[in-house]
PDB file of C-alpha atoms and ligand atoms in Angstrom:
ATOM      1  CA  ILE Q   1      23.186   5.442   6.947  1.00 96.00           C
ATOM      2  CA  ALA Q   2      24.512   2.851   4.504  1.00 97.00           C
ATOM      3  CA  SER Q   3      22.166   0.277   2.998  1.00 97.00           C
ATOM      4  CA  LEU Q   4      22.632  -3.371   2.011  1.00 96.00           C
ATOM      5  CA  ASN Q   5      20.177  -5.807   0.419  1.00 94.00           C
ATOM      6  CA  GLY Q   6      20.446  -9.555   0.811  1.00 91.00           C
ATOM      7  CA  SER Q   7      18.754 -12.857   1.468  1.00 90.00           C
ATOM      8  CA  SER Q   8      21.500 -15.306   2.431  1.00 90.00           C
ATOM      9  CA  SER Q   9      24.685 -15.539   4.396  1.00 91.00           C
ATOM     10  CA  GLY Q  10      28.127 -15.535   2.753  1.00 92.00           C
ATOM     11  CA  GLN Q  11      31.395 -13.767   2.186  1.00 93.00           C
ATOM     12  CA  TRP Q  12      29.564 -10.736   0.813  1.00 92.00           C
ATOM     13  CA  LEU Q  13      28.425  -9.768   4.345  1.00 93.00           C
ATOM     14  CA  GLN Q  14      31.953  -8.359   4.671  1.00 95.00           C
ATOM     15  CA  TYR Q  15      30.513  -5.295   2.855  1.00 96.00           C
ATOM     16  CA  ALA Q  16      28.799  -4.380   6.145  1.00 97.00           C
ATOM     17  CA  ARG Q  17      32.210  -4.077   7.816  1.00 97.00           C
ATOM     18  CA  ASP Q  18      33.593  -2.166   4.817  1.00 98.00           C
ATOM     19  CA  MET Q  19      30.724   0.339   5.079  1.00 98.00           C
ATOM     20  CA  GLU Q  20      31.398   0.827   8.768  1.00 98.00           C
ATOM     21  CA  SER Q  21      35.132   1.355   8.063  1.00 98.00           C
ATOM     22  CA  ALA Q  22      34.228   3.879   5.366  1.00 98.00           C
ATOM     23  CA  GLY Q  23      32.430   5.963   8.007  1.00 98.00           C
ATOM     24  CA  ALA Q  24      28.761   4.895   8.049  1.00 98.00           C
ATOM     25  CA  ASP Q  25      26.992   5.910  11.276  1.00 98.00           C
ATOM     26  CA  ALA Q  26      24.444   3.103  10.947  1.00 98.00           C
ATOM     27  CA  LEU Q  27      23.495   0.315   8.573  1.00 98.00           C
ATOM     28  CA  GLU Q  28      20.120  -0.513   7.038  1.00 98.00           C
ATOM     29  CA  PHE Q  29      19.891  -4.173   6.043  1.00 97.00           C
ATOM     30  CA  ASN Q  30      17.097  -4.941   3.613  1.00 96.00           C
ATOM     31  CA  LEU Q  31      16.077  -8.533   4.438  1.00 95.00           C
ATOM     32  CA  GLN Q  32      14.937 -10.107   1.182  1.00 91.00           C
ATOM     33  CA  GLN Q  33      12.873 -13.203   1.909  1.00 85.00           C
ATOM     34  CA  ALA Q  34      13.803 -15.101  -1.309  1.00 86.00           C
ATOM     35  CA  VAL Q  35      11.767 -18.264  -0.765  1.00 88.00           C
ATOM     36  CA  PHE Q  36      12.676 -21.078  -3.166  1.00 89.00           C
ATOM     37  CA  ASP Q  37      11.818 -24.129  -1.077  1.00 91.00           C
ATOM     38  CA  HIS Q  38       8.071 -24.828  -1.170  1.00 91.00           C
ATOM     39  CA  MET Q  39       8.339 -26.870   2.018  1.00 94.00           C
ATOM     40  CA  GLU Q  40      10.020 -24.102   4.026  1.00 93.00           C
ATOM     41  CA  THR Q  41       7.578 -22.944   6.722  1.00 95.00           C
ATOM     42  CA  SER Q  42       7.052 -19.350   7.859  1.00 94.00           C
ATOM     43  CA  ASN Q  43       8.779 -20.247  11.156  1.00 95.00           C
ATOM     44  CA  ASP Q  44      11.831 -21.465   9.214  1.00 95.00           C
ATOM     45  CA  ILE Q  45      11.886 -18.278   7.108  1.00 94.00           C
ATOM     46  CA  GLU Q  46      11.629 -16.014  10.148  1.00 96.00           C
ATOM     47  CA  ALA Q  47      14.441 -17.941  11.859  1.00 96.00           C
ATOM     48  CA  ARG Q  48      16.581 -17.671   8.696  1.00 94.00           C
ATOM     49  CA  MET Q  49      15.981 -13.897   8.480  1.00 95.00           C
ATOM     50  CA  CYS Q  50      16.796 -13.426  12.172  1.00 96.00           C
ATOM     51  CA  ASP Q  51      19.954 -15.513  11.868  1.00 96.00           C
ATOM     52  CA  LEU Q  52      21.110 -13.440   8.868  1.00 96.00           C
ATOM     53  CA  ILE Q  53      20.555 -10.078  10.571  1.00 96.00           C
ATOM     54  CA  GLY Q  54      22.217 -11.502  13.708  1.00 96.00           C
ATOM     55  CA  GLN Q  55      25.343 -12.250  11.644  1.00 96.00           C
ATOM     56  CA  VAL Q  56      25.361  -8.706  10.238  1.00 96.00           C
ATOM     57  CA  ARG Q  57      24.843  -7.324  13.733  1.00 96.00           C
ATOM     58  CA  GLU Q  58      27.880  -9.215  15.030  1.00 95.00           C
ATOM     59  CA  MET Q  59      30.099  -7.911  12.225  1.00 95.00           C
ATOM     60  CA  VAL Q  60      29.683  -4.208  13.052  1.00 97.00           C
ATOM     61  CA  ALA Q  61      29.567  -1.984  16.118  1.00 98.00           C
ATOM     62  CA  ILE Q  62      27.273   0.637  14.535  1.00 98.00           C
ATOM     63  CA  PRO Q  63      23.459   0.319  14.933  1.00 98.00           C
ATOM     64  CA  VAL Q  64      21.767  -2.013  12.437  1.00 98.00           C
ATOM     65  CA  ALA Q  65      18.214  -1.453  11.196  1.00 98.00           C
ATOM     66  CA  ALA Q  66      16.216  -4.150   9.399  1.00 98.00           C
ATOM     67  CA  LYS Q  67      14.101  -3.236   6.385  1.00 98.00           C
ATOM     68  CA  ILE Q  68      11.469  -5.938   6.192  1.00 97.00           C
ATOM     69  CA  SER Q  69       8.609  -7.162   4.062  1.00 95.00           C
ATOM     70  CA  GLN Q  70       5.000  -6.314   4.857  1.00 93.00           C
ATOM     71  CA  ARG Q  71       4.136  -9.987   4.384  1.00 91.00           C
ATOM     72  CA  TYR Q  72       4.509 -11.376   7.877  1.00 92.00           C
ATOM     73  CA  THR Q  73       1.511 -13.035   9.465  1.00 91.00           C
ATOM     74  CA  ASN Q  74       2.377 -11.563  12.866  1.00 92.00           C
ATOM     75  CA  LEU Q  75       4.487  -8.454  12.541  1.00 93.00           C
ATOM     76  CA  SER Q  76       4.532  -7.882  16.328  1.00 92.00           C
ATOM     77  CA  SER Q  77       6.182 -11.261  16.832  1.00 94.00           C
ATOM     78  CA  MET Q  78       8.732 -10.612  14.057  1.00 95.00           C
ATOM     79  CA  THR Q  79       9.530  -7.225  15.631  1.00 95.00           C
ATOM     80  CA  ASN Q  80      10.157  -8.958  18.944  1.00 94.00           C
ATOM     81  CA  GLN Q  81      12.402 -11.590  17.374  1.00 96.00           C
ATOM     82  CA  LEU Q  82      14.438  -8.921  15.569  1.00 96.00           C
ATOM     83  CA  ARG Q  83      14.792  -6.941  18.790  1.00 96.00           C
ATOM     84  CA  ARG Q  84      16.211 -10.057  20.480  1.00 95.00           C
ATOM     85  CA  MET Q  85      18.806 -10.299  17.670  1.00 96.00           C
ATOM     86  CA  GLY Q  86      20.012  -6.795  18.607  1.00 95.00           C
ATOM     87  CA  VAL Q  87      18.317  -4.900  15.770  1.00 97.00           C
ATOM     88  CA  ALA Q  88      18.143  -1.206  16.716  1.00 97.00           C
ATOM     89  CA  GLY Q  89      15.526  -0.094  14.234  1.00 97.00           C
ATOM     90  CA  LEU Q  90      12.905  -1.212  11.735  1.00 97.00           C
ATOM     91  CA  VAL Q  91      12.243   0.252   8.287  1.00 98.00           C
ATOM     92  CA  LEU Q  92       8.632  -0.504   7.343  1.00 97.00           C
ATOM     93  CA  PHE Q  93       8.518  -1.704   4.588  1.00 96.00           C
ATOM     94  CA  THR Q  94      10.560  -3.143   1.719  1.00 96.00           C
ATOM     95  CA  HIS Q  95       9.272  -1.805  -1.611  1.00 95.00           C
ATOM     96  CA  MET Q  96       7.666  -4.565  -3.687  1.00 92.00           C
ATOM     97  CA  PRO Q  97       7.334  -4.731  -7.489  1.00 93.00           C
ATOM     98  CA  GLN Q  98       3.930  -5.026  -9.168  1.00 93.00           C
ATOM     99  CA  TRP Q  99       3.100  -8.375 -10.736  1.00 93.00           C
ATOM    100  CA  ASP Q 100       1.170  -8.505 -13.971  1.00 94.00           C
ATOM    101  CA  VAL Q 101       0.453 -10.980 -16.737  1.00 95.00           C
ATOM    102  CA  SER Q 102       1.291 -10.352 -20.377  1.00 93.00           C
ATOM    103  CA  THR Q 103      -1.721 -11.574 -22.356  1.00 94.00           C
ATOM    104  CA  ASP Q 104       0.403 -11.716 -25.559  1.00 93.00           C
ATOM    105  CA  ARG Q 105       3.225 -13.766 -24.096  1.00 92.00           C
ATOM    106  CA  MET Q 106       0.916 -15.628 -21.681  1.00 94.00           C
ATOM    107  CA  HIS Q 107       3.489 -15.108 -18.995  1.00 94.00           C
ATOM    108  CA  TRP Q 108       3.828 -13.142 -15.791  1.00 94.00           C
ATOM    109  CA  THR Q 109       5.825  -9.908 -15.724  1.00 94.00           C
ATOM    110  CA  ILE Q 110       7.301  -7.814 -12.928  1.00 93.00           C
ATOM    111  CA  ASN Q 111       7.396  -4.003 -12.899  1.00 93.00           C
ATOM    112  CA  TRP Q 112       9.053  -1.698 -10.405  1.00 94.00           C
ATOM    113  CA  GLU Q 113       6.954   1.446  -9.897  1.00 94.00           C
ATOM    114  CA  LEU Q 114       6.921   4.544  -7.711  1.00 96.00           C
ATOM    115  CA  SER Q 115       4.515   4.384  -4.751  1.00 94.00           C
ATOM    116  CA  PRO Q 116       1.136   5.871  -5.678  1.00 88.00           C
ATOM    117  CA  VAL Q 117       0.034   8.967  -3.744  1.00 85.00           C
ATOM    118  CA  ASN Q 118      -2.550   8.173  -1.040  1.00 86.00           C
ATOM    119  CA  SER Q 119      -1.050   4.731  -0.448  1.00 90.00           C
ATOM    120  CA  LEU Q 120      -0.044   5.122   3.192  1.00 94.00           C
ATOM    121  CA  GLY Q 121      -2.662   2.813   4.742  1.00 93.00           C
ATOM    122  CA  GLY Q 122      -0.649  -0.421   4.762  1.00 92.00           C
ATOM    123  CA  ILE Q 123       2.361   1.322   6.287  1.00 95.00           C
ATOM    124  CA  LEU Q 124       0.250   2.898   9.051  1.00 94.00           C
ATOM    125  CA  GLU Q 125      -1.244  -0.505   9.872  1.00 92.00           C
ATOM    126  CA  GLY Q 126       2.233  -2.045   9.908  1.00 93.00           C
ATOM    127  CA  ILE Q 127       3.636   0.616  12.228  1.00 94.00           C
ATOM    128  CA  VAL Q 128       0.793   0.102  14.705  1.00 91.00           C
ATOM    129  CA  CYS Q 129       1.336  -3.707  14.656  1.00 90.00           C
ATOM    130  CA  ALA Q 130       5.119  -3.411  15.052  1.00 92.00           C
ATOM    131  CA  ARG Q 131       4.696  -0.912  17.907  1.00 90.00           C
ATOM    132  CA  ALA Q 132       2.414  -3.373  19.661  1.00 86.00           C
ATOM    133  CA  GLY Q 133       5.352  -5.826  19.597  1.00 83.00           C
ATOM    134  CA  ASP Q 134       7.979  -3.413  20.892  1.00 86.00           C
ATOM    135  CA  GLN Q 135       7.445   0.019  22.439  1.00 86.00           C
ATOM    136  CA  THR Q 136      11.091   1.073  22.307  1.00 90.00           C
ATOM    137  CA  MET Q 137      12.184  -0.050  18.819  1.00 93.00           C
ATOM    138  CA  SER Q 138      13.112   2.863  16.540  1.00 95.00           C
ATOM    139  CA  ILE Q 139      10.727   2.757  13.550  1.00 96.00           C
ATOM    140  CA  ALA Q 140      11.046   4.437  10.140  1.00 98.00           C
ATOM    141  CA  ALA Q 141       7.998   4.662   7.859  1.00 97.00           C
ATOM    142  CA  SER Q 142       8.959   4.010   4.237  1.00 97.00           C
ATOM    143  CA  GLY Q 143       6.428   3.613   1.419  1.00 96.00           C
ATOM    144  CA  GLY Q 144       3.852   6.190   0.410  1.00 95.00           C
ATOM    145  CA  VAL Q 145       5.081   9.126   2.497  1.00 97.00           C
ATOM    146  CA  SER Q 146       4.801  12.039   0.065  1.00 96.00           C
ATOM    147  CA  THR Q 147       3.410  14.971   2.098  1.00 96.00           C
ATOM    148  CA  ALA Q 148       3.832  16.553   5.535  1.00 97.00           C
ATOM    149  CA  GLU Q 149       0.417  15.148   6.441  1.00 97.00           C
ATOM    150  CA  ASP Q 150       1.663  11.621   5.607  1.00 97.00           C
ATOM    151  CA  ALA Q 151       4.701  12.200   7.839  1.00 97.00           C
ATOM    152  CA  ILE Q 152       2.534  13.483  10.708  1.00 97.00           C
ATOM    153  CA  LYS Q 153       0.149  10.524  10.373  1.00 97.00           C
ATOM    154  CA  SER Q 154       3.135   8.146  10.412  1.00 97.00           C
ATOM    155  CA  MET Q 155       4.439   9.722  13.616  1.00 96.00           C
ATOM    156  CA  ILE Q 156       1.016   9.517  15.282  1.00 95.00           C
ATOM    157  CA  ALA Q 157       0.861   5.822  14.278  1.00 93.00           C
ATOM    158  CA  GLY Q 158       4.209   5.298  16.021  1.00 93.00           C
ATOM    159  CA  ALA Q 159       7.035   6.085  13.570  1.00 95.00           C
ATOM    160  CA  ASP Q 160      10.096   7.965  14.792  1.00 95.00           C
ATOM    161  CA  VAL Q 161      11.180   9.073  11.324  1.00 96.00           C
ATOM    162  CA  VAL Q 162       9.971   8.850   7.732  1.00 97.00           C
ATOM    163  CA  MET Q 163      11.853   7.974   4.549  1.00 97.00           C
ATOM    164  CA  VAL Q 164      10.889   9.482   1.206  1.00 97.00           C
ATOM    165  CA  THR Q 165      11.819   8.245  -2.267  1.00 97.00           C
ATOM    166  CA  SER Q 166       8.957   8.389  -4.805  1.00 96.00           C
ATOM    167  CA  ALA Q 167       8.008  11.972  -3.878  1.00 96.00           C
ATOM    168  CA  VAL Q 168      11.606  13.051  -4.593  1.00 97.00           C
ATOM    169  CA  TYR Q 169      11.468  11.314  -7.977  1.00 96.00           C
ATOM    170  CA  ARG Q 170       8.211  13.200  -8.687  1.00 94.00           C
ATOM    171  CA  GLY Q 171       9.019  16.636  -7.301  1.00 93.00           C
ATOM    172  CA  GLY Q 172      12.803  16.777  -6.888  1.00 96.00           C
ATOM    173  CA  PRO Q 173      14.500  17.817  -3.630  1.00 95.00           C
ATOM    174  CA  ASP Q 174      11.789  20.459  -2.999  1.00 96.00           C
ATOM    175  CA  ALA Q 175       9.564  17.572  -1.927  1.00 96.00           C
ATOM    176  CA  ILE Q 176      11.678  17.252   1.241  1.00 97.00           C
ATOM    177  CA  ARG Q 177      11.570  21.018   1.898  1.00 97.00           C
ATOM    178  CA  ASP Q 178       7.755  20.956   1.584  1.00 97.00           C
ATOM    179  CA  ILE Q 179       7.474  18.046   4.035  1.00 97.00           C
ATOM    180  CA  VAL Q 180       9.809  19.661   6.597  1.00 97.00           C
ATOM    181  CA  ASP Q 181       8.024  23.053   6.288  1.00 98.00           C
ATOM    182  CA  GLY Q 182       4.630  21.333   6.624  1.00 98.00           C
ATOM    183  CA  ILE Q 183       5.688  19.485   9.790  1.00 97.00           C
ATOM    184  CA  GLU Q 184       6.977  22.752  11.287  1.00 96.00           C
ATOM    185  CA  ARG Q 185       3.689  24.498  10.437  1.00 97.00           C
ATOM    186  CA  HIS Q 186       1.686  21.669  11.979  1.00 96.00           C
ATOM    187  CA  VAL Q 187       3.632  21.927  15.252  1.00 96.00           C
ATOM    188  CA  GLU Q 188       3.392  25.747  15.290  1.00 95.00           C
ATOM    189  CA  LEU Q 189      -0.402  25.588  14.940  1.00 95.00           C
ATOM    190  CA  SER Q 190      -0.728  22.838  17.558  1.00 95.00           C
ATOM    191  CA  ARG Q 191      -0.738  23.058  21.348  1.00 94.00           C
ATOM    192  CA  PHE Q 192       2.856  21.741  21.378  1.00 94.00           C
ATOM    193  CA  GLN Q 193       5.961  23.937  21.660  1.00 94.00           C
ATOM    194  CA  THR Q 194       8.335  21.564  19.875  1.00 94.00           C
ATOM    195  CA  LEU Q 195       8.277  18.554  17.551  1.00 93.00           C
ATOM    196  CA  GLN Q 196       9.628  16.480  20.463  1.00 93.00           C
ATOM    197  CA  GLU Q 197       6.625  17.479  22.612  1.00 95.00           C
ATOM    198  CA  PHE Q 198       4.288  16.496  19.755  1.00 94.00           C
ATOM    199  CA  ARG Q 199       6.032  13.126  19.384  1.00 91.00           C
ATOM    200  CA  ASP Q 200       5.948  12.503  23.142  1.00 91.00           C
ATOM    201  CA  ALA Q 201       2.172  13.040  23.048  1.00 92.00           C
ATOM    202  CA  CYS Q 202       1.626  10.507  20.233  1.00 88.00           C
ATOM    203  CA  PRO Q 203      -0.113   7.369  21.558  1.00 82.00           C
ATOM    204  CA  ARG Q 204       2.394   4.599  22.276  1.00 72.00           C
ATOM    205  CA  ASN Q 205      -0.047   2.127  23.721  1.00 65.00           C
ATOM    206  CA  HIS Q 206      -2.196   1.196  20.772  1.00 60.00           C
ATOM    207  CA  SER Q 207      -5.430  -0.551  21.557  1.00 56.00           C
ATOM    208  CA  GLY Q 208      -4.329  -3.805  19.952  1.00 60.00           C
ATOM    209  CA  ASP Q 209      -5.587  -5.935  17.156  1.00 62.00           C
ATOM    210  CA  GLU Q 210      -8.971  -6.897  18.554  1.00 72.00           C
ATOM    211  CA  LYS Q 211     -10.264  -3.327  18.379  1.00 72.00           C
ATOM    212  CA  SER Q 212      -8.845  -2.867  14.851  1.00 71.00           C
ATOM    213  CA  VAL Q 213     -10.512  -6.066  13.644  1.00 72.00           C
ATOM    214  CA  ARG Q 214     -13.821  -4.872  15.122  1.00 79.00           C
ATOM    215  CA  LEU Q 215     -13.442  -1.485  13.403  1.00 78.00           C
ATOM    216  CA  GLU Q 216     -12.944  -3.242  10.065  1.00 79.00           C
ATOM    217  CA  TYR Q 217     -16.390  -4.858  10.516  1.00 82.00           C
ATOM    218  CA  ILE Q 218     -18.160  -1.889  12.084  1.00 84.00           C
ATOM    219  CA  ASP Q 219     -17.308   0.518   9.249  1.00 81.00           C
ATOM    220  CA  PRO Q 220     -19.146  -1.296   6.420  1.00 83.00           C
ATOM    221  CA  LEU Q 221     -22.068  -2.189   8.704  1.00 85.00           C
ATOM    222  CA  THR Q 222     -22.676   1.344   9.962  1.00 87.00           C
ATOM    223  CA  ARG Q 223     -21.632   3.649   7.125  1.00 85.00           C
ATOM    224  CA  ASN Q 224     -24.219   5.749   5.317  1.00 86.00           C
ATOM    225  CA  GLN Q 225     -21.884   7.227   2.714  1.00 87.00           C
ATOM    226  CA  ALA Q 226     -20.826   5.788  -0.625  1.00 88.00           C
ATOM    227  CA  TYR Q 227     -17.496   3.946  -0.700  1.00 86.00           C
ATOM    228  CA  PHE Q 228     -14.490   6.049  -1.675  1.00 84.00           C
ATOM    229  CA  ASP Q 229     -13.163   5.047  -5.094  1.00 84.00           C
ATOM    230  CA  PRO Q 230      -9.393   5.694  -5.344  1.00 81.00           C
ATOM    231  CA  THR Q 231      -9.366   5.315  -9.145  1.00 80.00           C
ATOM    232  CA  PRO Q 232      -8.057   8.576 -10.633  1.00 74.00           C
ATOM    233  CA  VAL Q 233     -10.734  10.525 -12.542  1.00 76.00           C
ATOM    234  CA  ILE Q 234      -9.586  11.120 -16.116  1.00 72.00           C
ATOM    235  CA  SER Q 235     -11.190  14.194 -17.680  1.00 68.00           C
ATOM    236  CA  ARG Q 236     -13.065  13.541 -20.897  1.00 65.00           C
ATOM    237  CA  HIS Q 237     -12.366  17.082 -22.083  1.00 65.00           C
ATOM    238  CA  THR Q 238      -9.484  17.555 -24.466  1.00 67.00           C
ATOM    239  CA  CYS Q 239      -7.537  20.785 -24.742  1.00 67.00           C
ATOM    240  CA  ASP Q 240      -5.481  22.537 -27.390  1.00 67.00           C
ATOM    241  CA  SER Q 241      -1.862  23.407 -26.616  1.00 63.00           C
ATOM    242  CA  PHE Q 242      -2.984  26.660 -24.880  1.00 65.00           C
ATOM    243  CA  GLY Q 243      -5.243  24.763 -22.462  1.00 61.00           C
ATOM    244  CA  HIS Q 244      -8.493  25.866 -24.229  1.00 68.00           C
ATOM    245  CA  GLN Q 245     -11.110  23.146 -23.920  1.00 63.00           C
ATOM    246  CA  ASN Q 246     -12.442  21.797 -27.215  1.00 57.00           C
TER     247      ASN Q 246
HETATM  248  C1  LIG M 301      13.963   4.259  -8.277  1.00 97.03           C
HETATM  249  C2  LIG M 301      13.993   3.539  -6.951  1.00 97.03           C
HETATM  250  C3  LIG M 301      15.144   2.859  -6.558  1.00 97.03           C
HETATM  251  C4  LIG M 301      15.195   2.170  -5.324  1.00 97.03           C
HETATM  252  N1  LIG M 301      16.319   1.496  -4.943  1.00 97.03           N
HETATM  253  C5  LIG M 301      16.346   0.844  -3.734  1.00 97.03           C
HETATM  254  C6  LIG M 301      17.502   0.142  -3.296  1.00 97.03           C
HETATM  255  O1  LIG M 301      18.525   0.094  -3.971  1.00 97.03           O
HETATM  256  N2  LIG M 301      17.467  -0.493  -2.099  1.00 97.03           N
HETATM  257  C7  LIG M 301      16.359  -0.449  -1.301  1.00 97.03           C
HETATM  258  O2  LIG M 301      16.358  -1.008  -0.204  1.00 97.03           O
HETATM  259  N3  LIG M 301      15.235   0.207  -1.698  1.00 97.03           N
HETATM  260  C8  LIG M 301      15.222   0.846  -2.880  1.00 97.03           C
HETATM  261  N4  LIG M 301      14.086   1.500  -3.292  1.00 97.03           N
HETATM  262  C9  LIG M 301      12.902   1.465  -2.426  1.00 97.03           C
HETATM  263  C10 LIG M 301      12.857   2.706  -1.547  1.00 97.03           C
HETATM  264  O3  LIG M 301      13.936   2.705  -0.632  1.00 97.03           O
HETATM  265  C11 LIG M 301      11.547   2.752  -0.762  1.00 97.03           C
HETATM  266  O4  LIG M 301      11.455   1.593   0.064  1.00 97.03           O
HETATM  267  C12 LIG M 301      10.343   2.770  -1.650  1.00 97.03           C
HETATM  268  O5  LIG M 301      10.545   3.601  -2.773  1.00 97.03           O
HETATM  269  C13 LIG M 301       9.090   3.168  -0.918  1.00 97.03           C
HETATM  270  O6  LIG M 301       9.140   4.498  -0.453  1.00 97.03           O
HETATM  271  P1  LIG M 301       8.470   5.716  -1.241  1.00 97.03           P
HETATM  272  O7  LIG M 301       6.990   5.505  -1.186  1.00 97.03           O
HETATM  273  O8  LIG M 301       8.912   6.951  -0.508  1.00 97.03           O
HETATM  274  O9  LIG M 301       8.981   5.667  -2.638  1.00 97.03           O
HETATM  275  C14 LIG M 301      14.046   2.178  -4.500  1.00 97.03           C
HETATM  276  C15 LIG M 301      12.901   2.878  -4.918  1.00 97.03           C
HETATM  277  C16 LIG M 301      12.866   3.546  -6.133  1.00 97.03           C
HETATM  278  C17 LIG M 301      11.596   4.291  -6.520  1.00 97.03           C
END
């Protein structure tokens, strides 16, 4: 699967055809929103993105997947629009840099970072919303998948496959082996004979947004446990080079 990033039409789209000629089986097109016009509405932006992916789609015969931003007001609608443009799959989501402000320079800065572990929530929510918009679209979860459990959760939420980058940067290629082994173990211990059977049993008809919105209110109103704090705990103990605590 070859991958292209872009935000506007032009001669450079020819690269899609070049990638197909070079032997790519499919193309992932990372739709960068690149909004410069403050008057451009979200409708205009969605139409521009759909038009761009439509042009790519017409240039090649191989399947085209769209990698999109998490920042759509109605992801189900965007999924539907992309499906109508002939997009075969969605990659959820584009990786975003972290914004910060330099207090010395009194200016904003942008940093690219690896995804933190335990950061799957937004992707799971996105998959459920996209699935609500299209039951048949092929969906890849990308962003925060670092363990077999993350992959299994993504599949239950509605993903067909997962993509893994940060975990490979952290743990090398073994990260993939661990995820594959973990998925196999999960299926072996389950009531399913094969991964396909497990995937067929995953809920496709999600209850829809109204129930999710209610859950978001019910949890804080009914919980009797303290809120989970995701801030990493840094030990106050210091050690010598042999690991002996001082
Ligand atoms: C070092 C690095 C380089 C990346 N380069 C690209 C790229 O060229 N094009 C792209 O679409 N995404 C790129 N990404 C984003 C990944 O494809 C992926 O969307 C992101 O890392 C989230 O997945 P993860 O949580 O498994 O890391 C890059 C990510 C990292 C960490």
